[in-house]
Short mmCIF file of C-alpha atoms in Angstrom, two decimals:
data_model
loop_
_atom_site.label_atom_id
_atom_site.label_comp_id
_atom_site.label_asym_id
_atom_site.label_seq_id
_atom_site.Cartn_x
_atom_site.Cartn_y
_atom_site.Cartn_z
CA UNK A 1 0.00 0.00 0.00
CA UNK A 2 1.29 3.27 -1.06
CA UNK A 3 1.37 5.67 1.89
CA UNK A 4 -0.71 8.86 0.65
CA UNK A 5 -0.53 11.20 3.52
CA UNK A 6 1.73 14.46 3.29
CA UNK A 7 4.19 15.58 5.78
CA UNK A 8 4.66 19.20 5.78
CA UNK A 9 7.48 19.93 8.61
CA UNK A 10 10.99 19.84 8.44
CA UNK A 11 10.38 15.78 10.80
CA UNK A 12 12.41 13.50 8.58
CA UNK A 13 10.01 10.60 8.07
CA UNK A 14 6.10 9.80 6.83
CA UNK A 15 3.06 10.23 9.05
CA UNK A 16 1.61 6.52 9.59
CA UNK A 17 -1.07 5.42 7.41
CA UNK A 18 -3.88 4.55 9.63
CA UNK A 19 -3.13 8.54 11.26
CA UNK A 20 -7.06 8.65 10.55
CA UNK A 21 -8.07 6.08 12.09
CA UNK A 22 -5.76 4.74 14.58
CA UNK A 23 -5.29 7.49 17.67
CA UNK A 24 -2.58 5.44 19.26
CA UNK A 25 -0.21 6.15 15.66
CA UNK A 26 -0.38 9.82 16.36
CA UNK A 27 2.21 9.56 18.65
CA UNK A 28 6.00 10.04 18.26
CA UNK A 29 8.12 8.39 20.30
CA UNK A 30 11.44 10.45 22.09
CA UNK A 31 11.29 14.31 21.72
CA UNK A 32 11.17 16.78 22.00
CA UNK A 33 12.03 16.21 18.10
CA UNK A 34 13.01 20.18 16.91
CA UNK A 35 16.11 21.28 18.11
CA UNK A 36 15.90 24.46 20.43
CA UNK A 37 18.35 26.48 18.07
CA UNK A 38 16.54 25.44 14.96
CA UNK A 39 13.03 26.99 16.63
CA UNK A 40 14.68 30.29 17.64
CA UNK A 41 16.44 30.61 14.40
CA UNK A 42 12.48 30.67 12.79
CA UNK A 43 11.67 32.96 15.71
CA UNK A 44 14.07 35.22 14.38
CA UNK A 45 12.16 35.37 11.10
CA UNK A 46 9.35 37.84 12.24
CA UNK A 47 5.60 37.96 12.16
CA UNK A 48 6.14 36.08 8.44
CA UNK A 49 7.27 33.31 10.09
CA UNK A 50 4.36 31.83 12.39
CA UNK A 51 1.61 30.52 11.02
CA UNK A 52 -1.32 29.33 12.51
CA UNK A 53 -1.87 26.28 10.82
CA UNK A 54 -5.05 24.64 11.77
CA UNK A 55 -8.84 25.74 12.05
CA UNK A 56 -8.70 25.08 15.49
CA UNK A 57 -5.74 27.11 16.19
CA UNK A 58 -7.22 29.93 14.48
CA UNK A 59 -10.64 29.83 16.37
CA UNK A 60 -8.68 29.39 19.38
CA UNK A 61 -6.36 32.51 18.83
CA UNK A 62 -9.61 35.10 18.18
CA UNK A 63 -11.76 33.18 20.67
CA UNK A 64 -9.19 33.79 23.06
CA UNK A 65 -7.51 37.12 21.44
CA UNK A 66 -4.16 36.15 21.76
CA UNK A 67 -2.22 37.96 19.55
CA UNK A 68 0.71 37.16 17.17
CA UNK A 69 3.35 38.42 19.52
CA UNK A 70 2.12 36.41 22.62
CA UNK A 71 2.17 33.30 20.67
CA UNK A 72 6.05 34.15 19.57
CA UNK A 73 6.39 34.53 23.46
CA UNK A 74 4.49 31.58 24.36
CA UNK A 75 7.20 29.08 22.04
CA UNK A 76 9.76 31.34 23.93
CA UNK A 77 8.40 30.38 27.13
CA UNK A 78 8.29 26.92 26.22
CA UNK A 79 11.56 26.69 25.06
CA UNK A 80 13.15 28.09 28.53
CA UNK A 81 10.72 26.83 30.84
CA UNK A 82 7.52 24.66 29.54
CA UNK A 83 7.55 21.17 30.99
CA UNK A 84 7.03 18.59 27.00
CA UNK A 85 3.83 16.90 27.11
CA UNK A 86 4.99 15.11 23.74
CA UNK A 87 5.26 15.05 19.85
CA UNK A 88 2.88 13.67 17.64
CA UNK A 89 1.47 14.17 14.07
CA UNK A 90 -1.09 16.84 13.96
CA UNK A 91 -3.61 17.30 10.83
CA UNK A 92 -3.76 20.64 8.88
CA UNK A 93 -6.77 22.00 7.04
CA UNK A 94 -6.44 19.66 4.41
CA UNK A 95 -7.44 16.37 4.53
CA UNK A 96 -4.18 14.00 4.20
CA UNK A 97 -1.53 16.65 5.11
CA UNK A 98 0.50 15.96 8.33
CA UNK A 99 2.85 17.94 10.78
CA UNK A 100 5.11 15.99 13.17
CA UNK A 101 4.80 18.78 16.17
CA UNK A 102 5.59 19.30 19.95
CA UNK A 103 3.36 19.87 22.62
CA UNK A 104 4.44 21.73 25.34
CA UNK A 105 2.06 22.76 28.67
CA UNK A 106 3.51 26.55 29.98
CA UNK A 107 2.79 29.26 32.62
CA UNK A 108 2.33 33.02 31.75
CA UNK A 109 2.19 35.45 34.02
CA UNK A 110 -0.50 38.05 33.25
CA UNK A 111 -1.30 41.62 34.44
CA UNK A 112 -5.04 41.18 35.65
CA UNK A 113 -6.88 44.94 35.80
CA UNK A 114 -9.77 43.51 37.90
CA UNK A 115 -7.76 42.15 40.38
CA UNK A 116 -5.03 44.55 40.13
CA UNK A 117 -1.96 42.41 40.21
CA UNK A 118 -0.61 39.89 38.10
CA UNK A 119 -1.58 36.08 38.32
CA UNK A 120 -0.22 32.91 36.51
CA UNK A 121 -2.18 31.35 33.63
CA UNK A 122 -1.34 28.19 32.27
CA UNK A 123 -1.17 27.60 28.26
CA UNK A 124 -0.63 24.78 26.08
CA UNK A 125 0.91 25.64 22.57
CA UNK A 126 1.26 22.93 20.07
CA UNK A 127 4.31 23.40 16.80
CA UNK A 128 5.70 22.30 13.77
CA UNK A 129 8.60 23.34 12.18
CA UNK A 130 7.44 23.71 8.37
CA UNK A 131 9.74 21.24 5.39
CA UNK A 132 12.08 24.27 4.25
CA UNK A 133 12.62 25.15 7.95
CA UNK A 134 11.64 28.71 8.03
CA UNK A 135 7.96 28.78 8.88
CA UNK A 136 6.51 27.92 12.39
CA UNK A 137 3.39 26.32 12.28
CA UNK A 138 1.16 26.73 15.10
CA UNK A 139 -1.34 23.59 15.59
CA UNK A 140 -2.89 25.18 19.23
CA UNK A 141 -2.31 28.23 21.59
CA UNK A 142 -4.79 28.17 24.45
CA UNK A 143 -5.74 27.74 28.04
CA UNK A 144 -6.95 24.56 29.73
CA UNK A 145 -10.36 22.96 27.85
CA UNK A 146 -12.19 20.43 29.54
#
């Protein structure tokens, strides 16, 4: 059988073929699987350079207004101090396309007006380095969801 599903991020390998039916295949073993250096290096590319990527991510992003430059800080945060939660292959907007990405679960702290002082939020933000290696692509940014 000829696998038919596209992988779109700079992960060297091809997303399983039973990715749409099979949850446990998601998964990638190890990881985090992009180098630190290679996600700053993107980072340094500008607002160009992240992309949400999926429907959800872009609900997510206006639902909870979270801007392009918080999501730059989020990966930044994640990088230096977000515990892994995993990597796995994430679907795009297109039906067959793949990402390989890493999840990672952070804490931001945010100036609250209403409460006047600043609390800690936690975030989880979801990534793919794209195939030519200078395009993030952002598969979730957002709070806790039941």
């Amino acid at each position: 059988m000829v696998n038919t599903l596209i992988n779109v991020s700079a992960y060297q390998g091809a997303p399983p073929d039973d990715l749409d039916t099979n949850k446990a295949s998601r998964k990638i073993l190890g990881g985090p699987i992009y180098d630190k250096d290679d996600i700053l290096k993107v980072l340094e590319g500008g607002e160009g350079a992240i992309r949400p990527w999926t429907k959800k991510c872009i609900s997510d992003l206006k639902k909870y207004e979270i801007s392009h430059d918080e999501v730059e800080n989020y990966i930044r945060i994640a990088l230096a101090s977000g515990k892994f939660k995993g990597s796995e292959w994430c679907k795009g907007k297109n039906d067959g396309v793949y990402a390989a990405c890493d999840s990672y679960q952070i804490l931001v702290k945010e100036w609250v007006p209403v409460a006047h002082k600043e609390m800690t939020f936690e975030y989880y933000v979801k990534f793919a380095i794209g195939k030519l290696g200078n395009l993030m692509l952002i598969i979730s940014c957002h709070p806790p969801e039941d």
